[in-house]
Structure formats: structure tokens, C-alpha cells
Amino acid sequence: MDESNIHADRSWVVGIDAGGTRIRARLADAAGGPALGEGAGGPGNALSVAPGALARHLTEALRAALPSPTEGGSRHVRAVVAGFAGGGEGVGRERALAALARALDAVGAAPGAVEVYGDAEVAFAAGPGAPADGLVLIAGTGAAAARVERRRALRVVDGDGWLLGDAGSGYWLGREAVRAVLRALDGRGPDTALAGPVGEMCGGPGKEAVLRYAYEGHPVRLAALSPLVAGAAAAGDGPARELLDRAGVELCATVRALGPRPGEPLVVTGGLVGPGGPLLGRLVEGVREWGLVPVPVPDGVAGAVALARLAGSLDGASP
Amino acid sequence: MDESNIHADRSWVVGIDAGGTRIRARLADAAGGPALGEGAGGPGNALSVAPGALARHLTEALRAALPSPTEGGSRHVRAVVAGFAGGGEGVGRERALAALARALDAVGAAPGAVEVYGDAEVAFAAGPGAPADGLVLIAGTGAAAARVERRRALRVVDGDGWLLGDAGSGYWLGREAVRAVLRALDGRGPDTALAGPVGEMCGGPGKEAVLRYAYEGHPVRLAALSPLVAGAAAAGDGPARELLDRAGVELCATVRALGPRPGEPLVVTGGLVGPGGPLLGRLVEGVREWGLVPVPVPDGVAGAVALARLAGSLDGASP
């Protein structure tokens, strides 16, 4: 008896959320139900991660999510959907598709359906009932919002990156925290309790240490300082609280530019507005007047699985 | 008769303003009077220009400012004072002194007095009467202000660089112009006439071209866009005018943090607030209530010459 027959009645799908920091993969039954396997790999931004590394990180995540090769599980994977940061369209999408094909080959999977989405699209699909139309806001290291129609992002607002946008993101908060400390140090701004923890993170309490820390690495590392803002605000620091307020206003403005319609779904994710995120409350308040109720999801993996189930069934490969 | 006797009765000084973009050197009589020679060389930031290049750029500027070697002019130079961007103290000052020594050696000058200042200090000394105490504001590509006492900068406000500060500078204006255009393009901000010229500079009218332009070079290149803001504001564009207003407010806040005293000198320089600068009017208005009247100077060369004359006379080398 061929060992593959052990799983002969199985039909699986894989959902992948390839974010800027890491890739998450999830194996699930095509018909529904909980995760059957989970895996993680290195960074997955389709534009900024080199093609070879991208394929390797995907392979890592897939290997961990799938049953061991001796069980022959890979051959039961009917559909794979992956959402990539930077993979929404153009060059990024092409690179994502190519890397995904290499990774599937490496794990011995040959699904009938393979689809690539942007990270906003799988995040949106992670909303309850895997909605097809509505709004999504991502606010983690970066920040962007999109209007999704028929599962594809039709319009994107912000996502303009650390230098020019990502207003209200974790990077933005970290950078503004450092600026607030510098302004307090030279008398341009009010004193702030951020000076202590920011100075500690930067290796010294004065301007020189803070400037050296900020300029010697990639600017995006400043995102690591954003938890200090939430901490200082919780402890009652005025300038820190004001920064959170400003970030909340920026994120609401980003959503607003999409022209929200009362009652439509608004799925939100990322460290700042995902479940328990420090800006979720401000966001809930801010979008209420437009008739929106944010639904926080931890990431886009569940959405990728949902889209993979759809792709599998459309493909006719599911039982 | 030795050719050096031709100049036997001469006693000269050299003033140097070593800025981030170029170095200017000026030869003058130690006793007073107009420039006897002028020279220019490459970038002179003591912290960011490599030591060898810094010495070369200084040599270039000195060679052009001094009489030809056959006239033996170098030996009549009694004092040299140079103000360096990034050369105010610490490592920058040490590098500046070392590079200046190499350059003087290269041109055959052995002055009795050689002094290094920061760029703010020579800019301040360029004020009428070469004042010893007061305030100075530099707003060109970057922005910083200092309180000067006995010719040395005692306190500096801002100068925190493109990522974290230089509020109201040319870089700041250029970056905010790009942000305003991006916000107009995705509906977060009002339409702006900046979209046309900024798009042209970036090689295309859409987000993609603008983002590519901004992220593919060093961020400071965005300073090149600041003249577009002044242009659009002059043509009546609201958002452009608002940017100039905000820049003016930032520069005034920078001056204010120095604790201005009514009537004390405020010397201002740099593309934005030097003679004819687009923010000079706003600055004049803004600091009036603190009893200050900005005095614009084109650069710090005249200040370096004034300080060199002082150094030469203190040194006892002048006639």
C-alpha cells in the first residue's frame, strides 16, 4: 500500500502572510476547520527582500507548516494563497509569484491553484466571514489603508514609507518620540518622561547619543521606540499622550480619504491597531462618526487561508 | 633683491567659511579694508567629508585666494580663521584643525595664529561690527541657531539633521512639499499647485514616480525642491504658503529657545533667511515681539576674516 493513501481523502489549503518582518504559513483543511499546521520564516517583503532569500524564507515557513515529507502531505495541497508586503502589483507581484513557485517546488507541492495578493488584501480577508468588499487599515511598522472590492485593493492611501508617509505608524511614533526628546533637550518643546527610556535605548541621555543612535542605523529601526510612547502615555506623560493622539488622527485621516460608507467592514491589523493595540481605542472613537466599527485581526494568515479555500473550490480541486 | 621684499610691508589674514556644499576663502589686509583675493573649494563639513578630501578642498580654496607662489604671498599670512560646518567641537574640530594644517602646509603658509570655529560662530561674527555676544540663526539646507558669548557658541538649538530636526530648513521644506503632494494625490490633503513642479522634478506626476525619486537618492537631495515652495507660494498656492508659514514658525521657535534678550544682535544667514531669502520677512515679523531685529549676512567669510584680524592682532604679528 502506497503511503500516500494514508491521506488519500484529504484536501488541504495553505495560507501565507508574508510581512516585512516575517512570513507566516498555515495549513488547513480545504473544507474548513482549524489550523492543521503552522510555520514561520524570515522577512517576506516582495520588493525589498532579494529573490533567493524570499524563496528560502517561504520554503522555511512551508516546511514547518506541512506534515513531514515521509507522510507525503505536500501532494494533498490543493490551493495556496499568499499575501505579500510589497506584492500587490507590478514588479513586487512578479517576484512574489516566482519565489512562491520555487518554494512550492522545494517542498514538493504542486497545488492546482496558486495566487498572490498584497498584504492589505489578505488582512482584509481575515475579517469575520472573509468579506469581499470594504476597508482595511494596517498600522504596524508602516501604515496604509485600502478600499477592497471583490477581494482586490482598488485604492491605497498612504503606505508612502518612512521618509514621506506611514503617518501614525510605529516608525512614525518612534521618530516623533525622538524628536520630542530632542526638542525638550534644547528647550524648544516641553519636558517629557520619554527622555529617560529613549535615552536608555540610545545609549545616553544627551543629544549626542540620541543623534548617533538615530543616524547610524537604518531610520526604520526607530520603530523599535514606539512601545516607549505607549508606556510613557500610560504613565501619564503629556507629550507621549499627545503623540498617540496625533497618530490616531493621522490613521483616521488615512481611513477617511477612502471615502467610507456607513456600515461597511473596516478590518484593522498591525501592532498599533490589531487586537489590544495602543491606538485601537482612538481609532474606534475616530471612525464612529462615519458609521464604521473597526474589526481588529492579528494578521492576514486567516485571510490567506480563506482565500485559498475559495481558490481551491473555484479550481474544482476540493472534494 | 629677494622677490619676497616686494611684499615685505604686507600683513595679511585669511578667513574661511567651510560649509556643507563648498568652502570659501578670503584674503584681506590684517589692518582692514576690502578682500584682496577670493577662492572656493569643494564641501567642507568637518564631520562628513573624509580627511583627505577636506584638506584638498581647503587647499583649492586657499590657492585661489592667495597670490601666486612666485609672488611669495603665503609667507605674509599672519592669521587664518576657519569656520567649519560640523567643526564646532569634539571630533569635528580635531579633523578641521588637522585638515587646515595640511592645507596651509600645501600652500606654503605658516601663519602665527590658526583658529577653528563652527560655522555658526563665523556667521555670527559676520554681523556688523563683528559682535562678540548675541544670537545667530542659520537656515539653508539645514537649520540651527546658537547663542554666542565671547565669540563662541555656548548653546545650540536644533541642527539635529534631516531625519530628526533642521525644522524649517530647505530640506524640511522640500520634504514637506513632497508630502503635501502625496497627500493631495491620495485625497488626504488639499490640492496644491506644487503637484506640477514637484512631479516634473521627480520625473512623473503620480505617486510612483515621486516615491521612486525620493527613495532612490540621499534624503537631503529633497532640499532641491524647496525653491518650488517659494515659487508656488508667490503664485498664490495656499498649501505652499502654509508650508512657508510653518517653516517660519519653526525657525522662530528655534530662536526663541535661546532665550532672546531685547535688543541683542541676531545675525541670520543661509538660503532661506540670508539677504533676500524667502523666509526673512516671516522671521522679521516673528522675532519682533522679543525685541530682535534680524541682520542677514550672505555667509560667514566676512566673520572669519574679522576673527582672523583679531587673532592676528592678539598674536602680535600684525604691524
XYZ file of C-alpha atoms in Angstrom:
638
model
C 0.000 0.000 0.000
C 1.368 3.371 -1.048
C 1.940 5.658 1.935
C 0.209 8.490 0.133
C -3.058 6.614 0.509
C -2.973 7.382 4.215
C -4.041 10.909 3.262
C -5.942 9.994 0.114
C -9.149 11.505 1.388
C -7.501 14.752 2.403
C -7.634 18.062 0.593
C -5.617 20.863 2.079
C -5.002 24.536 1.519
C -2.164 26.797 2.647
C -2.458 30.464 3.535
C 0.646 32.645 3.771
C 1.080 36.140 5.166
C 4.466 37.430 4.003
C 5.178 40.557 6.032
C 8.171 42.832 6.203
C 9.459 41.184 9.380
C 8.486 37.551 8.890
C 6.454 35.087 6.889
C 3.689 33.027 8.452
C 2.192 29.961 6.771
C -0.839 27.968 7.843
C -2.094 24.566 6.683
C -5.819 23.905 6.912
C -8.455 21.566 5.592
C -9.951 22.871 2.357
C -13.430 22.301 3.707
C -12.940 24.423 6.839
C -11.911 23.966 10.432
C -8.887 24.974 12.500
C -5.218 25.133 11.549
C -3.544 21.764 10.928
C -0.036 23.194 10.833
C 1.808 26.485 11.297
C 5.183 27.667 10.129
C 7.276 30.825 10.096
C 10.183 32.137 8.044
C 12.277 35.266 7.564
C 11.174 38.603 6.055
C 8.787 38.478 3.113
C 8.550 41.934 1.556
C 8.480 41.142 -2.151
C 10.143 44.420 -3.106
C 12.901 44.673 -0.527
C 13.898 41.043 0.120
C 16.233 39.562 -2.510
C 14.568 36.869 -4.689
C 16.736 33.991 -3.407
C 16.192 34.922 0.238
C 12.478 35.393 -0.350
C 12.164 31.864 -1.771
C 14.202 30.492 1.148
C 12.069 32.219 3.763
C 8.914 30.911 2.106
C 10.341 27.385 1.980
C 11.189 27.590 5.689
C 7.633 28.614 6.572
C 6.053 25.983 4.286
C 8.269 23.149 5.582
C 7.250 23.923 9.136
C 3.548 24.137 8.288
C 3.299 20.952 6.215
C 3.453 17.371 7.520
C 6.867 15.742 7.232
C 7.814 14.612 3.700
C 7.526 10.932 4.687
C 3.826 11.489 5.223
C 3.607 12.836 1.678
C 1.413 15.713 2.782
C 2.572 18.169 0.138
C 0.720 16.331 -2.596
C -2.596 16.985 -0.839
C -2.212 20.755 -1.003
C -4.863 21.887 -3.477
C -4.519 25.653 -3.230
C -2.014 28.187 -1.897
C -2.692 31.875 -1.398
C -0.012 34.253 -0.194
C -0.293 37.932 0.665
C 2.991 39.812 0.336
C 4.006 43.180 1.694
C 5.089 44.958 -1.491
C 3.428 42.242 -3.589
C 0.207 43.970 -4.565
C 1.115 44.665 -8.186
C 3.887 45.194 -10.709
C 7.426 44.026 -10.029
C 6.624 43.023 -6.452
C 3.821 40.728 -7.566
C 6.013 39.090 -10.218
C 8.812 38.480 -7.726
C 6.362 37.108 -5.172
C 4.901 34.655 -7.691
C 8.344 33.475 -8.795
C 9.592 32.997 -5.226
C 6.427 31.168 -4.237
C 6.762 28.802 -7.206
C 10.344 27.993 -6.184
C 9.334 27.385 -2.577
C 6.422 25.099 -3.517
C 8.746 23.155 -5.746
C 11.237 22.847 -2.897
C 8.641 21.292 -0.593
C 7.229 19.039 -3.312
C 3.825 20.708 -3.515
C 2.042 21.183 -6.828
C -1.275 22.797 -5.959
C -3.923 23.356 -8.614
C -4.322 26.990 -7.581
C -1.603 29.454 -6.558
C -2.479 33.080 -6.012
C -0.624 36.145 -4.831
C -2.185 39.143 -3.101
C -0.948 42.225 -1.326
C -0.715 42.206 2.465
C -3.719 44.537 2.750
C -5.865 42.128 0.766
C -5.181 39.075 2.910
C -5.542 41.216 6.043
C -8.948 42.321 4.839
C -9.988 38.750 4.050
C -9.084 37.838 7.635
C -12.184 39.742 8.771
C -15.157 37.746 10.002
C -16.815 35.913 7.093
C -13.895 36.756 4.787
C -15.676 39.776 3.298
C -15.246 40.642 -0.382
C -15.731 44.427 -0.174
C -14.809 47.066 2.387
C -11.898 48.874 4.010
C -8.678 47.732 5.616
C -6.121 49.608 7.693
C -2.662 48.289 8.523
C -0.704 50.163 11.169
C 2.414 48.388 12.337
C 5.934 49.498 11.448
C 4.341 51.240 8.448
C 0.802 52.443 7.803
C -1.554 52.159 4.841
C -5.235 51.756 4.185
C -7.067 50.361 1.188
C -10.511 50.068 -0.285
C -11.064 46.462 -1.301
C -13.530 45.455 -3.982
C -14.039 41.844 -4.986
C -11.114 40.918 -2.775
C -8.617 43.197 -4.548
C -7.290 46.545 -3.249
C -8.729 49.165 -5.533
C -7.331 52.284 -3.898
C -4.496 52.654 -1.432
C -3.960 55.636 0.857
C -0.536 56.356 2.389
C 1.912 53.458 2.565
C 4.354 56.128 1.390
C 7.186 54.793 3.556
C 9.284 56.080 6.420
C 10.639 59.198 4.701
C 7.418 60.580 3.291
C 4.454 58.906 4.899
C 3.302 55.960 7.019
C 1.689 58.644 9.144
C 0.677 57.336 12.552
C 2.706 54.120 12.154
C 5.110 52.547 14.631
C 8.043 54.104 12.776
C 6.318 57.467 12.797
C 5.684 57.221 16.548
C 9.268 56.202 17.280
C 10.691 59.036 15.196
C 8.349 61.599 16.744
C 9.325 60.323 20.200
C 12.991 61.018 19.444
C 12.103 64.423 18.051
C 10.095 65.244 21.164
C 13.078 64.313 23.332
C 15.468 66.413 21.233
C 13.112 69.384 21.413
C 12.807 69.008 25.159
C 16.597 68.833 25.468
C 17.208 72.119 23.668
C 14.221 73.947 25.090
C 12.006 74.010 22.003
C 9.482 71.627 23.492
C 8.045 70.666 26.876
C 9.829 68.235 29.169
C 8.771 64.646 28.608
C 9.112 61.401 30.532
C 10.172 59.883 27.187
C 13.650 61.342 27.752
C 14.513 58.558 30.212
C 13.620 55.435 28.212
C 14.593 56.964 24.851
C 17.987 57.959 26.240
C 18.431 54.470 27.657
C 17.610 52.888 24.295
C 20.028 55.254 22.552
C 22.884 54.647 24.989
C 22.916 58.030 26.698
C 20.714 60.864 27.924
C 22.104 63.714 25.809
C 21.602 64.926 22.256
C 24.852 63.435 21.057
C 23.924 59.851 21.989
C 20.409 60.175 20.631
C 21.604 61.619 17.313
C 24.297 58.965 16.952
C 21.795 56.167 17.585
C 19.315 57.569 15.089
C 21.750 58.265 12.274
C 23.976 55.234 12.450
C 21.354 52.645 11.537
C 18.513 52.466 9.035
C 15.851 55.012 10.003
C 13.186 52.299 10.266
C 14.894 50.998 13.391
C 13.268 53.941 15.185
C 10.039 51.916 15.080
C 11.530 49.973 17.993
C 10.968 53.072 20.144
C 7.201 53.171 19.611
C 6.358 50.945 22.607
C 8.080 53.547 24.800
C 5.461 56.083 23.737
C 2.570 53.858 24.773
C 4.376 53.166 28.042
C 5.035 56.833 28.841
C 1.482 57.791 27.887
C 0.053 55.091 30.151
C 2.180 56.522 32.951
C 0.596 59.933 32.363
C 3.199 61.774 30.254
C 1.515 64.605 28.358
C 3.774 64.799 25.297
C 3.619 60.994 24.868
C -0.153 61.052 25.083
C -0.232 63.865 22.553
C 1.876 61.786 20.178
C -0.605 58.906 20.421
C -3.428 61.370 19.804
C -1.684 62.727 16.712
C -1.005 59.213 15.448
C -4.670 58.352 15.922
C -5.707 61.463 13.999
C -3.352 60.545 11.154
C -4.701 56.996 10.922
C -8.288 58.258 10.916
C -7.418 60.734 8.135
C -5.950 57.847 6.156
C -9.183 55.856 6.511
C -11.266 58.910 5.746
C -9.506 59.510 2.424
C -11.008 56.207 1.239
C -14.498 57.729 1.415
C -16.017 55.353 3.981
C -19.690 54.341 3.678
C -21.640 53.813 6.891
C -21.716 50.199 7.984
C -19.135 48.819 5.616
C -16.497 46.493 7.047
C -13.279 48.033 8.353
C -10.699 45.379 9.126
C -7.664 46.631 11.053
C -4.348 44.969 11.833
C -0.747 45.624 12.826
C 0.874 46.249 16.189
C -0.864 49.583 16.773
C -4.469 48.759 15.835
C -4.607 44.960 15.915
C -6.171 43.200 18.934
C -5.082 45.090 22.063
C -3.127 47.675 20.069
C -2.435 51.027 21.788
C -4.221 53.053 19.099
C -7.260 50.823 18.658
C -9.381 52.788 21.133
C -8.588 56.115 19.439
C -9.396 54.596 16.072
C -12.740 53.207 17.282
C -13.651 56.689 18.546
C -12.400 58.449 15.452
C -14.243 56.446 12.804
C -17.522 56.135 14.690
C -18.889 59.315 13.132
C -18.505 57.792 9.685
C -20.545 54.769 10.761
C -17.565 52.427 10.913
C -16.699 49.805 13.525
C -13.089 48.577 13.283
C -12.628 44.813 13.472
C -9.091 44.007 14.670
C -7.398 40.873 13.365
C -3.965 39.648 14.485
C -2.584 39.225 10.951
C -3.526 38.147 7.435
C -2.922 34.398 7.719
C -6.562 33.541 8.335
C -7.485 35.690 5.339
C -4.962 33.923 3.145
C -6.437 30.573 4.240
C -9.939 31.831 3.476
C -8.858 32.985 0.029
C -7.075 29.684 -0.550
C -10.266 27.794 0.284
C -12.126 29.907 -2.246
C -9.400 29.402 -4.848
C -9.414 25.653 -4.161
C -13.142 25.380 -4.594
C -13.215 27.558 -7.711
C -10.425 25.424 -9.026
C -12.645 22.359 -8.632
C -9.878 20.544 -6.810
C -11.584 20.399 -3.451
C -13.684 17.329 -2.670
C 66.730 91.867 -4.322
C 64.687 88.976 -2.969
C 61.203 88.816 -4.521
C 59.632 88.455 -1.087
C 60.652 92.039 -0.341
C 58.044 93.230 -2.787
C 55.527 92.370 -0.083
C 57.753 92.973 2.897
C 55.486 95.600 4.353
C 52.358 93.462 3.993
C 50.500 91.623 6.698
C 47.580 89.518 5.618
C 44.860 87.410 7.129
C 42.679 84.671 5.638
C 39.098 83.921 6.580
C 37.490 80.629 5.566
C 33.866 79.542 5.677
C 33.777 75.770 5.210
C 30.160 74.831 4.543
C 28.499 71.560 3.701
C 28.347 72.408 -0.008
C 31.561 74.370 -0.543
C 34.444 76.147 1.061
C 35.049 79.864 0.603
C 38.337 81.557 1.445
C 39.108 85.263 1.512
C 42.429 87.097 1.731
C 42.443 90.546 3.321
C 44.809 93.054 4.812
C 45.245 92.488 8.550
C 44.613 96.143 9.198
C 41.237 96.257 7.440
C 39.839 97.033 4.020
C 38.248 95.005 1.247
C 39.035 91.481 0.020
C 42.383 91.103 -1.738
C 41.616 87.604 -3.016
C 38.827 85.037 -3.075
C 38.820 81.300 -3.560
C 36.426 78.376 -3.424
C 36.753 74.636 -2.975
C 34.617 71.525 -2.521
C 32.476 70.587 0.512
C 33.874 71.405 3.944
C 31.763 69.685 6.595
C 34.386 68.501 9.066
C 32.322 65.502 10.171
C 31.061 64.176 6.855
C 33.878 64.964 4.412
C 36.776 62.489 4.514
C 40.014 63.978 5.964
C 41.981 63.761 2.703
C 39.223 65.378 0.671
C 38.714 68.057 3.305
C 42.395 69.027 3.144
C 42.229 69.042 -0.686
C 39.155 71.274 -0.780
C 40.767 73.689 1.649
C 43.958 73.748 -0.426
C 41.919 74.506 -3.551
C 40.202 77.448 -1.879
C 43.430 78.788 -0.359
C 45.382 78.517 -3.630
C 42.761 80.575 -5.420
C 42.588 83.212 -2.693
C 46.351 83.748 -2.271
C 48.699 85.488 -4.707
C 50.605 83.125 -6.986
C 53.526 81.294 -5.308
C 56.054 83.303 -7.354
C 54.885 86.397 -5.504
C 55.614 84.644 -2.209
C 52.341 85.846 -0.728
C 51.826 82.885 1.564
C 54.571 83.968 3.870
C 52.736 87.227 4.620
C 49.690 85.444 6.016
C 49.736 86.215 9.734
C 46.467 84.631 10.843
C 43.932 82.163 9.473
C 40.488 81.570 10.919
C 38.154 78.950 9.505
C 34.575 78.171 10.479
C 33.545 74.606 9.689
C 30.125 73.063 9.444
C 30.432 70.193 11.925
C 33.627 71.714 13.313
C 32.346 73.342 16.464
C 33.777 70.849 18.931
C 34.988 67.292 19.501
C 35.998 65.072 16.616
C 34.864 67.582 14.004
C 37.064 70.303 15.456
C 40.080 67.996 15.579
C 39.589 66.931 11.981
C 39.130 70.517 10.879
C 42.353 71.610 12.569
C 44.301 68.723 11.055
C 42.968 69.340 7.542
C 43.618 73.054 7.809
C 47.220 72.421 8.912
C 47.776 70.169 5.871
C 46.252 72.717 3.508
C 48.341 75.599 4.900
C 51.419 73.465 4.523
C 50.457 72.677 0.928
C 50.248 76.369 0.023
C 53.432 77.264 1.923
C 51.744 79.385 4.576
C 52.883 79.329 8.196
C 50.693 81.864 9.991
C 51.319 82.764 13.602
C 47.686 82.186 14.501
C 45.387 79.433 13.217
C 41.941 79.032 14.711
C 38.960 76.843 14.021
C 35.351 77.763 14.763
C 31.964 76.316 13.996
C 30.000 77.671 11.034
C 27.546 79.412 13.374
C 30.376 81.286 15.074
C 31.858 82.728 11.892
C 28.376 83.521 10.595
C 27.696 85.458 13.792
C 30.992 87.313 13.535
C 29.951 88.377 10.018
C 27.394 90.699 11.590
C 28.084 94.446 11.525
C 30.978 95.303 13.836
C 31.836 91.614 14.302
C 29.874 91.356 17.559
C 31.152 89.173 20.395
C 27.825 88.253 22.022
C 24.359 87.545 20.639
C 22.313 85.131 18.608
C 22.785 83.542 15.205
C 20.387 81.562 13.023
C 21.444 79.511 10.002
C 18.673 78.271 7.736
C 19.876 76.822 4.460
C 19.805 73.126 3.647
C 19.768 72.562 7.406
C 18.741 74.789 10.303
C 20.303 75.644 13.663
C 20.573 78.590 15.990
C 23.132 79.398 18.651
C 23.762 81.769 21.475
C 27.271 83.172 21.117
C 29.252 84.503 24.055
C 32.755 85.850 23.652
C 32.677 84.664 20.035
C 31.983 81.018 20.900
C 28.664 79.192 20.545
C 27.510 78.493 24.064
C 24.202 76.821 23.332
C 22.924 75.344 20.093
C 19.262 74.723 19.293
C 18.246 72.237 16.594
C 20.834 71.348 13.952
C 19.531 67.840 14.575
C 19.792 66.882 10.897
C 17.398 65.798 8.166
C 15.898 62.798 9.964
C 15.157 64.395 13.298
C 15.343 68.146 13.053
C 16.508 71.074 10.937
C 12.938 72.275 11.320
C 12.083 74.999 8.829
C 15.216 74.357 6.730
C 15.443 73.937 2.961
C 15.481 70.168 3.360
C 12.472 70.346 5.655
C 10.583 72.489 3.127
C 11.408 70.185 0.233
C 10.348 67.086 2.139
C 7.118 68.710 3.306
C 6.423 69.770 -0.273
C 6.666 66.152 -1.426
C 4.473 65.033 1.463
C 1.878 67.664 0.590
C 1.821 66.416 -2.999
C 1.467 62.764 -1.907
C -1.359 63.686 0.456
C -3.116 65.596 -2.302
C -2.718 62.631 -4.648
C -4.397 60.150 -2.313
C -7.021 62.510 -1.003
C -5.658 63.106 2.495
C -4.775 66.708 1.785
C -5.953 69.646 -0.316
C -4.960 70.014 -3.948
C -1.788 72.013 -4.419
C -0.095 73.743 -7.326
C 3.093 72.066 -6.055
C 1.968 68.846 -7.760
C 3.044 70.180 -11.177
C 6.637 71.288 -10.488
C 7.285 68.528 -7.914
C 6.069 65.899 -10.381
C 8.271 67.421 -13.076
C 11.316 67.323 -10.789
C 10.552 63.710 -9.872
C 10.061 62.550 -13.449
C 6.320 61.945 -13.349
C 3.056 63.219 -11.926
C 1.988 60.109 -9.939
C 2.846 58.637 -6.555
C 5.092 56.004 -8.063
C 7.462 58.499 -9.703
C 7.538 60.753 -6.662
C 8.280 57.874 -4.275
C 10.973 56.478 -6.559
C 12.685 59.885 -6.785
C 12.581 60.408 -3.048
C 13.806 56.963 -2.007
C 16.491 56.358 -4.585
C 18.857 59.140 -3.534
C 20.042 60.542 -0.226
C 17.097 62.191 1.539
C 18.904 65.538 1.701
C 18.502 65.875 -2.062
C 14.890 66.865 -1.305
C 16.279 70.274 -0.298
C 16.481 70.938 -4.039
C 12.677 71.124 -4.058
C 12.466 73.999 -1.583
C 12.614 76.763 -4.230
C 9.456 75.230 -5.721
C 7.622 76.026 -2.496
C 8.606 79.689 -2.596
C 7.608 79.768 -6.276
C 4.189 78.192 -5.738
C 3.517 80.396 -2.716
C 4.391 83.517 -4.706
C 1.902 82.347 -7.358
C -0.794 82.157 -4.666
C -0.894 78.433 -3.782
C -2.435 78.003 -0.330
C -0.674 74.805 0.778
C 2.707 76.178 -0.371
C 2.138 79.386 1.543
C 1.144 77.370 4.589
C 4.406 75.435 4.357
C 6.392 78.676 4.352
C 4.347 79.868 7.336
C 5.084 76.638 9.221
C 8.774 76.870 8.360
C 8.826 80.451 9.654
C 7.146 79.370 12.887
C 9.711 76.572 13.345
C 12.649 78.952 12.812
C 11.194 81.448 15.270
C 10.715 78.654 17.836
C 14.349 77.704 17.344
C 15.458 81.287 18.050
C 13.074 81.578 20.959
C 14.557 78.536 22.690
C 17.771 80.538 23.070
C 16.016 82.930 25.444
C 16.455 86.129 23.439
C 17.032 89.424 25.250
C 15.543 92.577 23.730
C 17.979 94.435 21.523
C 20.693 91.825 21.344
C 22.175 91.087 17.906
C 20.540 88.357 15.799
C 22.650 87.543 12.765
C 20.901 85.326 10.191
C 22.267 83.522 7.149
C 21.577 80.690 4.717
C 19.416 80.451 1.601
C 16.136 80.910 3.454
C 16.924 83.830 5.770
C 20.048 85.394 4.278
C 19.735 88.590 2.180
C 16.603 88.259 0.036
C 15.704 84.850 1.485
C 12.061 83.721 1.179
C 11.605 83.348 4.943
C 13.377 86.524 6.027
C 10.153 88.564 6.127
C 8.375 85.976 8.296
C 11.369 85.849 10.606
C 11.498 89.632 10.969
C 7.807 89.611 11.908
C 8.128 86.646 14.229
C 11.018 87.839 16.374
C 9.900 91.463 16.641
C 7.922 90.776 19.810
C 11.082 89.623 21.550
C 12.786 92.890 20.659
C 15.021 91.346 17.981
C 15.908 92.658 14.540
C 17.480 90.022 12.246
C 20.585 91.114 10.378
C 21.019 88.985 7.258
C 24.532 88.188 6.057
C 25.366 86.252 2.879
C 27.766 83.814 4.594
C 30.438 83.563 7.275
C 33.505 84.573 5.261
C 33.488 88.159 6.441
C 33.163 86.891 10.011
C 36.102 84.555 9.564
C 38.160 87.475 8.253
C 37.119 89.627 11.219
C 38.094 86.852 13.641
C 41.388 86.367 11.799
C 42.163 90.066 12.177
C 41.515 89.781 15.896
C 43.628 86.637 16.130
C 46.409 88.298 14.166
C 46.459 91.363 16.412
C 46.271 89.317 19.637
C 49.091 87.247 18.276
C 51.174 90.393 17.975
C 52.038 89.544 14.392
C 50.227 92.411 12.774
C 52.118 95.634 12.154
